[in-house]
Amino acid sequence: MSINIYEEVGMLLKFGLENNLIGKYDAVISRNEIMHLLKLEDWENVDLANREVPKYPNEILENICKWAIENNIIEDSIVVKDLFDTEIMGKLTPTATQIINRFHSLSEKEGVEAATNDYYSFAQKTNYIRTDRIAKNMHWFSNTEYGDMEITVNLSKPEKDPRDIAKERLLPPSAYPKCLLCYENVGYAGRFNHPARQNHRVIPFDLAGEEWFLQYSPYVYYNEHAIVFAGEHRPMKINRDAFNRITTFVEKLPHYFLGSNADLPIVGGSILSHDHYQGGHHEFPMAKSPVETKLVFKGFEDVEAGIVKWPMSVIRIKSVDRARLVDLAVKILDAWREYSDESLGILAHSEDTPHNTVTPIGRRRGDKFELDLVLRNNRTDEENPLGIFHPHADVHNIKKENIGLIEVMGLAVLPGRLKEELEILGRYMVTDDYAEKIKNDAKVEKHLAWAEKVYNKYSDINSDNVEKILKDKTNYQEFLETMAYLDLIVNRNCTPPTIVDRYIPVAGSIDDKTDIENKAQYIKIKSSILGIRYTYNENDKLLISGP
């Protein structure tokens, strides 16, 4: 069926009017600008009464792009279409000042949650958040001893056309914008190796006396997946300022959490060059996990503290006093930054290169501020070139990319290739010669050892249950446990269980400097029978020491 371009543009304008993207007197201006992009010399009014305005503009934009390809306005490639439909939506997108004023007006009249709800909806309506692609993602829960982990297979980012990749290589280098997080992306037209952002607007915030900006991720992994980035392009850094900003943000937006990737390669996120945090309106599995061992830090008896029941090493602190919470977080960070134990492969530094840092996550619990501090170390060696405390080669068939903030909190973001690979494995594993079929299939041969373990465990595997079994066995608990070089969980079995039989650590509070053997808080080591404890020196400095 041929596409009536006047009907499609008319519907897009109707969509913009009904969703408050444009006003009555903006419609003709937007129409004229879109006509120019489509090289239309005339206009025809079309009766749209029988056509319902969709929730999102994806289908309308797809039809317009199809017409543009058929009429040689644009090339038929994913990158070109993305650049083009974003430019079209930019003609309907309000100015930055309008969006900022609307956010603050709603915040004052109806509360900040109403303002973020509206802003998130705006990002979807402008197609900045491509809802049609995100809907393709697979999502399920995997039951573990730490609660239900979330699993998602990322299918929202389309693979690039080889023609687009070839064109990228011919482009001259550009330093504008400096990265994908810089403010200069707002309104940017994009290019073959940088996305268009004419439909993108951000909200400024003052965090600890500095201008930062709130936006949403264009490929959201959870509800209202927010990114908070510095106005200045500078490297990420976990320090007192970071703890201050995180807690200040959740004070301003108490319905959101805010966390930071670690500030070192391997254990950090994909963009370490621009200081930023991630947050949103979502409760992750780690946030639901309880404190199972309480701690008391000398001089911070008023701050609740404890070890979280989680496969990684997590210290949770909580207080109504934001400043006190930040002070304790700095104390813990400073102690961990300098901790080394060669027998465990934990080195704070290799010459001048630091290895220890934390992944911090902040949230509100009523009138209290809460911080989770996840201990991280990014060392590598010949056996583990991607990281000693990183998912090892035996699980690389599932994922070998960095384990960042989102994964740390219990949402596994797995590569899109797994959708097809799990389907293929499912067909093979209900047959007697499954191993031979997997071995001879280049797409799934990397899964052979893993598939054999699954097959040997489930004697009743069949076509009705194979999909659920395979999803359950992409168990993210195993990924996170490989990074728990310090198992902070004191009175519970851990991996490997032989350690429990050989060493039972003592749990206690550090409320004075007497009876250190019984008062020191011990921390169990997954890879050693050693017990690590922390205490204070004569200057009241927190120390993490050996057995």
Coordinates of C-alpha atoms in Angstrom, one line a residue:
M1 CA 0.0 0.0 0.0
S2 CA 1.4 3.4 -1.0
I3 CA 2.2 5.9 1.7
N4 CA 0.3 9.2 1.7
I5 CA 3.0 11.5 3.0
Y6 CA 0.6 14.4 3.7
E7 CA -1.5 12.1 5.9
E8 CA 1.7 10.9 7.8
V9 CA 3.0 14.4 8.4
G10 CA -0.5 15.5 9.4
M11 CA -0.7 12.7 11.9
L12 CA 2.7 13.6 13.3
L13 CA 1.6 17.2 13.8
K14 CA -1.6 16.0 15.4
F15 CA 0.5 13.8 17.7
G16 CA 2.6 16.8 18.6
L17 CA -0.5 18.9 19.4
E18 CA -2.2 16.3 21.6
N19 CA 1.0 15.7 23.5
N20 CA 1.8 19.3 24.1
L21 CA 5.0 19.2 22.1
I22 CA 3.8 22.1 19.9
G23 CA 1.0 24.7 20.3
K24 CA -1.7 25.8 17.9
Y25 CA 0.5 28.5 16.3
D26 CA 3.6 26.2 16.1
A27 CA 1.9 23.6 13.9
V28 CA 2.3 25.5 10.6
I29 CA 5.9 26.3 11.4
S30 CA 6.7 22.7 12.2
R31 CA 4.8 21.6 9.0
N32 CA 6.8 24.0 6.9
E33 CA 10.1 22.8 8.3
I34 CA 9.2 19.1 7.8
M35 CA 8.1 19.9 4.3
H36 CA 11.5 21.3 3.6
L37 CA 13.2 18.2 4.9
L38 CA 11.0 16.0 2.6
K39 CA 11.4 18.4 -0.4
L40 CA 7.6 19.0 -0.6
E41 CA 6.7 22.0 -2.7
D42 CA 2.9 21.9 -2.0
W43 CA 0.6 20.8 0.8
E44 CA -2.6 18.8 0.8
N45 CA -5.0 18.7 3.8
V46 CA -6.1 15.1 4.6
D47 CA -9.0 14.1 6.7
L48 CA -7.5 12.5 9.9
A49 CA -10.8 12.0 11.8
N50 CA -10.8 8.2 11.4
R51 CA -7.2 7.8 12.4
E52 CA -6.3 7.4 16.1
V53 CA -3.3 9.2 17.5
P54 CA -0.8 6.6 18.7
K55 CA 0.8 6.6 22.2
Y56 CA 4.3 7.1 20.6
P57 CA 5.3 8.4 17.2
N58 CA 7.4 5.3 16.1
E59 CA 5.0 4.0 13.4
I60 CA 4.4 7.4 11.9
L61 CA 8.1 8.1 11.7
E62 CA 8.7 4.7 10.1
N63 CA 6.2 5.5 7.4
I64 CA 7.7 8.9 6.7
C65 CA 11.2 7.3 6.4
K66 CA 9.9 4.6 4.1
W67 CA 8.4 7.3 1.8
A68 CA 11.7 9.3 2.0
I69 CA 13.6 6.2 0.9
E70 CA 11.2 5.5 -1.9
N71 CA 11.6 9.0 -3.2
N72 CA 15.4 9.1 -2.9
I73 CA 15.4 11.7 -0.1
I74 CA 17.5 9.5 2.2
E75 CA 19.4 6.2 1.9
D76 CA 18.0 3.0 3.2
S77 CA 20.2 2.4 6.3
I78 CA 19.5 2.3 10.0
V79 CA 21.9 5.1 10.8
V80 CA 20.6 7.4 8.1
K81 CA 17.0 6.7 9.2
D82 CA 17.9 7.4 12.8
L83 CA 19.5 10.7 11.9
F84 CA 16.6 11.7 9.7
D85 CA 13.7 10.8 12.0
T86 CA 15.4 12.6 14.9
E87 CA 15.8 15.7 12.8
I88 CA 12.0 15.5 12.0
M89 CA 11.1 15.1 15.7
G90 CA 13.4 18.1 16.5
K91 CA 10.9 20.2 14.6
L92 CA 8.3 19.3 17.2
T93 CA 10.5 19.5 20.3
P94 CA 10.0 22.5 22.7
T95 CA 13.1 24.6 23.5
A96 CA 15.3 23.8 26.5
T97 CA 14.0 26.8 28.4
Q98 CA 10.4 25.7 27.9
I99 CA 11.1 22.2 29.2
I100 CA 13.2 23.4 32.2
N101 CA 10.5 25.9 33.2
R102 CA 7.8 23.2 32.8
F103 CA 9.8 20.9 35.1
H104 CA 10.2 23.5 37.8
S105 CA 6.6 24.7 37.6
L106 CA 5.3 21.1 38.0
S107 CA 7.8 20.4 40.8
E108 CA 6.5 23.5 42.7
K109 CA 2.8 22.8 42.1
E110 CA 2.5 19.0 42.2
G111 CA 5.9 17.8 43.6
V112 CA 9.1 16.6 42.1
E113 CA 7.8 13.1 41.3
A114 CA 5.1 14.7 39.1
A115 CA 7.8 16.7 37.4
T116 CA 10.0 13.6 36.7
N117 CA 7.0 11.6 35.5
D118 CA 6.2 14.4 33.0
Y119 CA 9.8 14.7 31.9
Y120 CA 10.1 11.0 31.3
S121 CA 7.0 11.0 29.3
F122 CA 8.3 13.9 27.2
A123 CA 11.5 11.9 26.4
Q124 CA 9.4 9.1 25.2
K125 CA 7.0 11.2 23.2
T126 CA 9.8 12.9 21.3
N127 CA 11.2 9.5 20.4
Y128 CA 14.5 10.3 22.2
I129 CA 13.7 7.1 24.2
R130 CA 12.9 4.7 21.3
T131 CA 10.1 2.7 23.0
D132 CA 9.6 0.4 20.1
R133 CA 13.2 -0.9 20.3
I134 CA 13.2 -1.2 24.1
A135 CA 10.1 -3.3 23.9
K136 CA 12.1 -5.9 22.1
N137 CA 14.4 -6.6 25.1
M138 CA 13.9 -9.9 26.9
H139 CA 13.4 -9.7 30.7
W140 CA 13.0 -12.3 33.4
F141 CA 13.8 -13.0 37.0
S142 CA 16.3 -15.7 38.2
N143 CA 15.8 -17.0 41.7
T144 CA 18.9 -17.1 43.9
E145 CA 19.8 -17.3 47.6
Y146 CA 20.1 -13.5 47.5
G147 CA 16.6 -13.0 46.1
D148 CA 15.3 -12.7 42.5
M149 CA 18.0 -11.3 40.2
E150 CA 16.8 -9.4 37.2
I151 CA 18.0 -10.6 33.7
T152 CA 17.6 -8.6 30.5
V153 CA 18.9 -9.4 27.0
N154 CA 19.6 -6.2 25.2
L155 CA 17.9 -6.2 21.8
S156 CA 17.2 -2.4 21.6
K157 CA 20.5 -1.3 20.0
P158 CA 20.3 -2.3 16.3
E159 CA 23.3 -3.7 14.5
K160 CA 24.9 -1.2 12.2
D161 CA 24.7 -1.6 8.4
P162 CA 28.1 -2.5 6.9
R163 CA 27.7 0.5 4.6
D164 CA 27.4 2.8 7.5
I165 CA 30.5 1.3 9.2
A166 CA 32.4 1.9 5.9
K167 CA 31.3 5.5 5.9
E168 CA 32.3 6.0 9.5
R169 CA 35.9 5.0 8.6
L170 CA 36.0 7.8 6.0
L171 CA 34.9 10.5 8.4
P172 CA 37.6 13.0 9.7
P173 CA 38.1 12.8 13.4
S174 CA 35.9 15.2 15.4
A175 CA 36.1 16.3 19.1
Y176 CA 32.7 17.9 19.1
P177 CA 30.9 16.9 21.3
K178 CA 33.7 15.5 23.3
C179 CA 31.7 12.5 24.4
L180 CA 28.1 11.2 24.4
L181 CA 27.4 12.8 27.8
C182 CA 28.5 16.4 27.1
Y183 CA 25.9 19.1 27.3
E184 CA 26.7 20.0 23.7
N185 CA 24.8 16.9 22.6
V186 CA 21.5 18.8 23.3
G187 CA 20.1 19.7 19.8
Y188 CA 23.1 18.2 18.0
A189 CA 22.5 17.0 14.4
G190 CA 24.6 14.0 14.7
R191 CA 26.8 12.2 12.1
F192 CA 27.5 8.6 11.1
N193 CA 29.5 7.9 14.2
H194 CA 27.5 10.1 16.6
P195 CA 23.7 10.0 17.3
A196 CA 21.5 12.9 16.5
R197 CA 20.0 14.7 19.5
Q198 CA 17.7 17.4 18.1
N199 CA 14.9 15.9 20.2
H200 CA 17.0 15.9 23.4
R201 CA 16.5 18.3 26.4
V202 CA 18.1 18.1 29.9
I203 CA 17.3 19.5 33.3
P204 CA 19.9 21.5 35.2
F205 CA 20.5 20.8 38.9
D206 CA 22.8 22.4 41.6
L207 CA 24.7 19.6 43.3
A208 CA 27.0 20.6 46.1
G209 CA 27.5 24.1 44.5
E210 CA 28.1 22.9 41.0
E211 CA 25.9 22.7 37.9
W212 CA 24.9 19.2 36.8
F213 CA 22.2 17.9 34.4
L214 CA 19.5 15.3 34.5
Q215 CA 18.6 13.3 31.4
Y216 CA 17.3 9.8 30.7
S217 CA 19.2 7.0 28.9
P218 CA 17.9 6.6 25.3
Y219 CA 18.1 2.9 25.8
V220 CA 16.5 2.5 29.3
Y221 CA 17.2 -0.7 31.2
Y222 CA 14.7 0.0 34.0
N223 CA 12.0 2.5 34.9
E224 CA 13.1 6.1 34.4
H225 CA 16.7 5.1 33.8
A226 CA 18.3 8.5 34.5
I227 CA 21.8 9.8 33.9
V228 CA 23.1 12.8 35.9
F229 CA 26.2 14.3 34.3
A230 CA 28.6 17.1 35.1
G231 CA 28.5 20.3 33.1
E232 CA 32.2 20.1 32.8
H233 CA 33.9 17.3 30.7
R234 CA 36.2 15.7 33.3
P235 CA 37.0 12.1 34.4
M236 CA 34.9 10.2 36.9
K237 CA 36.1 10.3 40.5
I238 CA 34.9 8.6 43.6
N239 CA 35.6 10.8 46.6
R240 CA 33.9 13.0 49.2
D241 CA 32.4 15.2 46.5
A242 CA 30.8 12.2 44.8
F243 CA 29.2 11.0 48.1
N244 CA 28.0 14.6 48.7
R245 CA 26.4 14.8 45.2
I246 CA 24.8 11.4 45.4
T247 CA 23.2 12.2 48.8
T248 CA 22.2 15.7 47.8
F249 CA 20.5 14.4 44.7
V250 CA 18.4 11.9 46.6
E251 CA 17.5 14.7 49.0
K252 CA 16.1 16.7 46.1
L253 CA 14.5 13.6 44.4
P254 CA 13.7 11.2 47.2
H255 CA 11.8 8.8 45.0
Y256 CA 15.0 8.2 42.9
F257 CA 18.1 6.3 43.7
L258 CA 21.5 7.5 42.4
G259 CA 24.7 5.6 42.1
S260 CA 28.1 5.7 40.4
N261 CA 30.1 3.3 38.4
A262 CA 33.5 2.8 39.9
D263 CA 36.1 5.2 38.7
L264 CA 38.6 2.7 37.4
P265 CA 38.7 0.6 34.2
I266 CA 37.3 -2.9 34.1
V267 CA 35.2 -2.3 37.3
G268 CA 33.9 1.0 35.9
G269 CA 31.3 1.9 33.3
S270 CA 31.8 2.4 29.6
I271 CA 32.3 6.2 29.8
L272 CA 35.0 7.0 32.4
S273 CA 36.0 10.3 30.7
H274 CA 32.9 12.2 31.8
D275 CA 31.9 12.5 35.5
H276 CA 28.4 11.1 35.8
Y277 CA 26.0 9.0 37.8
Q278 CA 23.0 6.8 37.0
G279 CA 19.7 6.7 38.9
G280 CA 16.0 6.3 38.4
H281 CA 12.7 5.2 39.9
H282 CA 13.4 1.5 40.4
E283 CA 14.2 -0.8 43.3
F284 CA 17.0 -3.2 42.4
P285 CA 17.4 -6.6 44.0
M286 CA 20.4 -5.4 46.0
A287 CA 18.3 -2.6 47.5
K288 CA 15.8 -5.3 48.7
S289 CA 18.5 -7.4 50.3
P290 CA 18.7 -7.0 54.1
V291 CA 21.7 -6.3 56.4
E292 CA 22.6 -9.7 57.9
T293 CA 25.5 -8.6 60.1
K294 CA 25.4 -5.3 62.0
L295 CA 28.6 -3.2 62.4
V296 CA 29.4 -0.3 64.6
F297 CA 32.2 2.1 63.6
K298 CA 34.0 4.0 66.4
G299 CA 33.0 7.6 66.4
F300 CA 30.0 6.8 64.2
E301 CA 27.8 5.0 66.7
D302 CA 24.9 7.1 65.5
V303 CA 25.2 5.8 62.0
E304 CA 23.6 2.4 61.3
A305 CA 26.0 0.1 59.5
G306 CA 26.1 -3.5 58.3
I307 CA 27.0 -6.1 55.8
V308 CA 24.4 -6.8 53.1
K309 CA 23.3 -10.3 52.2
W310 CA 24.6 -10.1 48.6
P311 CA 27.1 -12.0 46.5
M312 CA 29.5 -9.0 46.3
S313 CA 31.2 -7.2 49.1
V314 CA 28.7 -4.5 50.3
I315 CA 28.8 -2.3 53.3
R316 CA 25.5 -0.4 54.0
I317 CA 25.4 2.7 56.1
K318 CA 22.3 4.7 57.0
S319 CA 21.6 8.0 58.9
V320 CA 19.3 10.9 59.1
D321 CA 22.4 13.1 59.1
R322 CA 23.6 13.4 55.5
A323 CA 27.0 14.9 56.5
R324 CA 27.7 12.1 59.0
L325 CA 26.9 9.5 56.4
V326 CA 29.3 11.2 54.0
D327 CA 32.1 11.3 56.6
L328 CA 31.8 7.6 57.3
A329 CA 31.7 6.8 53.6
V330 CA 35.0 8.7 53.1
K331 CA 36.6 6.9 56.0
I332 CA 35.7 3.5 54.6
L333 CA 36.8 4.5 51.1
D334 CA 40.2 5.7 52.3
A335 CA 40.8 2.5 54.2
W336 CA 39.9 0.3 51.3
R337 CA 41.9 2.4 48.8
E338 CA 45.1 1.4 50.7
Y339 CA 44.3 -2.2 51.5
S340 CA 46.6 -5.0 50.1
D341 CA 47.0 -8.7 50.6
E342 CA 49.3 -10.4 48.1
S343 CA 48.3 -13.8 49.2
L344 CA 44.8 -13.1 48.0
G345 CA 45.9 -11.2 44.8
I346 CA 44.6 -7.9 46.3
L347 CA 47.0 -5.1 45.7
A348 CA 46.0 -1.5 46.3
H349 CA 48.6 -0.3 43.8
S350 CA 50.9 -1.5 41.0
E351 CA 53.6 1.2 41.2
D352 CA 51.5 4.4 40.7
T353 CA 48.4 2.6 39.3
P354 CA 45.6 2.3 41.9
H355 CA 43.4 -0.8 41.9
N356 CA 40.9 -0.4 44.8
T357 CA 37.8 1.7 44.7
V358 CA 34.0 1.4 45.4
T359 CA 30.7 1.5 43.6
P360 CA 28.5 3.7 45.7
I361 CA 24.7 3.7 45.6
G362 CA 22.5 6.2 47.5
R363 CA 18.8 6.2 48.3
R364 CA 16.3 7.5 50.8
R365 CA 14.6 5.4 53.4
G366 CA 12.0 7.7 54.9
D367 CA 13.8 10.5 56.6
K368 CA 17.1 8.6 56.5
F369 CA 19.9 8.6 53.8
E370 CA 21.3 5.2 52.8
L371 CA 24.6 4.4 51.1
D372 CA 25.7 1.0 49.8
L373 CA 29.5 0.8 49.2
V374 CA 30.5 -2.1 47.0
L375 CA 34.2 -2.9 47.3
R376 CA 35.9 -3.3 43.9
N377 CA 39.4 -4.2 42.6
N378 CA 40.5 -4.0 39.0
R379 CA 43.7 -6.0 38.9
T380 CA 44.5 -8.3 36.0
D381 CA 47.1 -11.1 35.5
E382 CA 48.1 -13.5 32.7
E383 CA 45.4 -16.0 33.7
N384 CA 42.7 -13.4 33.9
P385 CA 43.5 -10.6 31.4
L386 CA 40.0 -9.1 31.7
G387 CA 40.2 -8.9 35.5
I388 CA 41.0 -11.2 38.4
F389 CA 37.8 -10.2 40.2
H390 CA 35.7 -10.2 37.1
P391 CA 33.6 -13.0 35.5
H392 CA 36.1 -15.6 34.4
A393 CA 36.4 -17.5 31.1
D394 CA 34.0 -20.2 32.2
V395 CA 31.1 -17.8 32.0
H396 CA 32.3 -15.7 29.0
N397 CA 29.9 -17.7 26.8
I398 CA 27.2 -15.7 28.6
K399 CA 28.9 -12.3 29.2
K400 CA 32.4 -11.0 29.4
E401 CA 31.8 -7.3 29.3
N402 CA 32.4 -5.0 32.3
I403 CA 30.3 -5.5 35.4
G404 CA 29.2 -1.9 36.1
L405 CA 26.7 -0.2 38.4
I406 CA 23.5 -1.7 37.0
E407 CA 24.9 -5.3 37.1
V408 CA 26.3 -4.8 40.6
M409 CA 22.8 -3.9 41.8
G410 CA 21.4 -7.2 40.5
L411 CA 20.2 -6.4 36.9
A412 CA 22.2 -8.5 34.4
V413 CA 22.4 -6.8 31.0
L414 CA 23.2 -9.6 28.7
P415 CA 24.3 -9.3 25.0
G416 CA 21.6 -9.5 22.3
R417 CA 23.2 -12.6 20.7
L418 CA 21.9 -14.7 23.5
K419 CA 18.3 -14.5 22.2
E420 CA 19.1 -16.6 19.2
E421 CA 21.7 -18.7 20.9
L422 CA 19.3 -19.8 23.7
E423 CA 16.7 -20.6 21.1
I424 CA 19.2 -22.8 19.2
L425 CA 20.4 -24.5 22.4
G426 CA 16.8 -25.2 23.4
R427 CA 16.2 -27.1 20.2
Y428 CA 19.3 -29.1 20.5
M429 CA 19.1 -30.0 24.2
V430 CA 15.9 -32.0 23.9
T431 CA 17.6 -34.4 21.5
D432 CA 19.9 -37.3 22.4
D433 CA 22.8 -36.0 20.3
Y434 CA 22.6 -32.5 21.6
A435 CA 26.4 -32.3 22.4
E436 CA 27.4 -33.2 18.8
K437 CA 24.9 -30.6 17.4
I438 CA 26.2 -27.9 19.7
K439 CA 29.8 -28.8 18.9
N440 CA 29.2 -28.5 15.1
D441 CA 27.3 -25.2 15.3
A442 CA 29.6 -22.2 15.2
K443 CA 26.9 -20.0 16.8
V444 CA 26.6 -22.0 20.0
E445 CA 29.7 -24.2 20.2
K446 CA 31.1 -21.8 22.9
H447 CA 28.2 -23.0 25.2
L448 CA 29.1 -26.7 25.0
A449 CA 30.6 -27.1 28.5
W450 CA 27.9 -25.0 30.1
A451 CA 25.2 -26.9 28.2
E452 CA 26.6 -30.3 29.4
K453 CA 26.4 -29.1 33.0
V454 CA 22.8 -28.1 32.6
Y455 CA 21.9 -31.3 30.8
N456 CA 23.5 -33.5 33.5
K457 CA 21.7 -31.6 36.2
Y458 CA 18.2 -31.8 34.7
S459 CA 17.3 -35.4 33.7
D460 CA 13.8 -34.4 32.8
I461 CA 14.7 -31.7 30.4
N462 CA 12.1 -31.5 27.5
S463 CA 10.6 -29.1 25.0
D464 CA 8.1 -27.8 27.6
N465 CA 10.7 -26.8 30.3
V466 CA 13.9 -26.3 28.3
E467 CA 13.4 -22.5 27.9
K468 CA 12.8 -21.9 31.6
I469 CA 15.8 -24.1 32.6
L470 CA 18.2 -22.3 30.2
K471 CA 17.0 -18.9 31.5
D472 CA 17.4 -20.0 35.1
K473 CA 20.9 -21.2 34.5
T474 CA 22.0 -17.9 33.2
N475 CA 22.3 -17.4 36.9
Y476 CA 23.8 -14.0 37.6
Q477 CA 24.7 -14.9 41.2
E478 CA 27.8 -16.7 39.8
F479 CA 28.9 -13.6 37.9
L480 CA 28.7 -11.4 41.0
E481 CA 30.4 -14.0 43.3
T482 CA 33.5 -14.0 41.1
M483 CA 34.0 -10.4 42.2
A484 CA 33.5 -11.0 45.9
Y485 CA 37.1 -11.4 46.7
L486 CA 36.2 -10.3 50.2
D487 CA 33.1 -12.1 51.3
L488 CA 31.7 -9.7 53.9
I489 CA 28.9 -12.1 54.9
V490 CA 30.0 -13.5 58.2
N491 CA 27.7 -16.2 59.5
R492 CA 26.6 -17.9 56.4
N493 CA 28.0 -20.5 54.0
C494 CA 29.9 -19.0 51.1
T495 CA 31.8 -20.3 48.0
P496 CA 33.7 -22.5 48.4
P497 CA 31.9 -24.2 51.3
T498 CA 35.1 -25.8 52.5
I499 CA 36.2 -22.5 53.9
V500 CA 33.2 -22.5 56.3
D501 CA 34.4 -25.8 57.8
R502 CA 38.0 -24.5 58.4
Y503 CA 37.4 -21.0 59.6
I504 CA 34.6 -19.4 61.5
P505 CA 35.1 -15.6 61.8
V506 CA 34.0 -13.7 64.9
A507 CA 31.5 -10.9 64.5
G508 CA 31.5 -8.0 67.0
S509 CA 31.3 -4.3 67.2
I510 CA 34.3 -1.9 67.4
D511 CA 33.3 0.2 70.3
D512 CA 36.6 0.3 72.1
K513 CA 40.2 -0.7 71.7
T514 CA 40.2 -3.5 74.2
D515 CA 39.8 -7.2 73.6
I516 CA 40.6 -6.8 69.9
E517 CA 40.4 -10.5 69.3
N518 CA 36.7 -10.6 70.2
K519 CA 35.7 -7.0 69.3
A520 CA 37.3 -6.8 65.8
Q521 CA 34.8 -7.4 63.0
Y522 CA 36.2 -10.2 60.9
I523 CA 35.5 -10.6 57.2
K524 CA 35.5 -14.0 55.5
I525 CA 37.7 -14.5 52.4
K526 CA 36.2 -16.6 49.6
S527 CA 39.6 -17.6 48.2
S528 CA 41.5 -18.1 51.4
I529 CA 41.2 -19.4 55.0
L530 CA 42.4 -16.1 56.2
G531 CA 40.3 -13.7 58.2
I532 CA 40.5 -10.0 57.4
R533 CA 39.6 -7.5 60.1
Y534 CA 39.4 -3.8 60.5
T535 CA 40.3 -1.8 63.5
Y536 CA 41.6 1.6 64.5
N537 CA 45.2 2.9 65.1
E538 CA 46.2 5.3 67.8
N539 CA 45.1 8.2 65.6
D540 CA 41.6 6.7 65.2
K541 CA 42.3 6.0 61.5
L542 CA 40.3 3.0 60.2
L543 CA 42.6 0.2 59.1
I544 CA 41.9 -3.0 57.2
S545 CA 44.5 -5.6 58.2
G546 CA 45.5 -9.2 57.8
P547 CA 44.8 -12.1 60.0

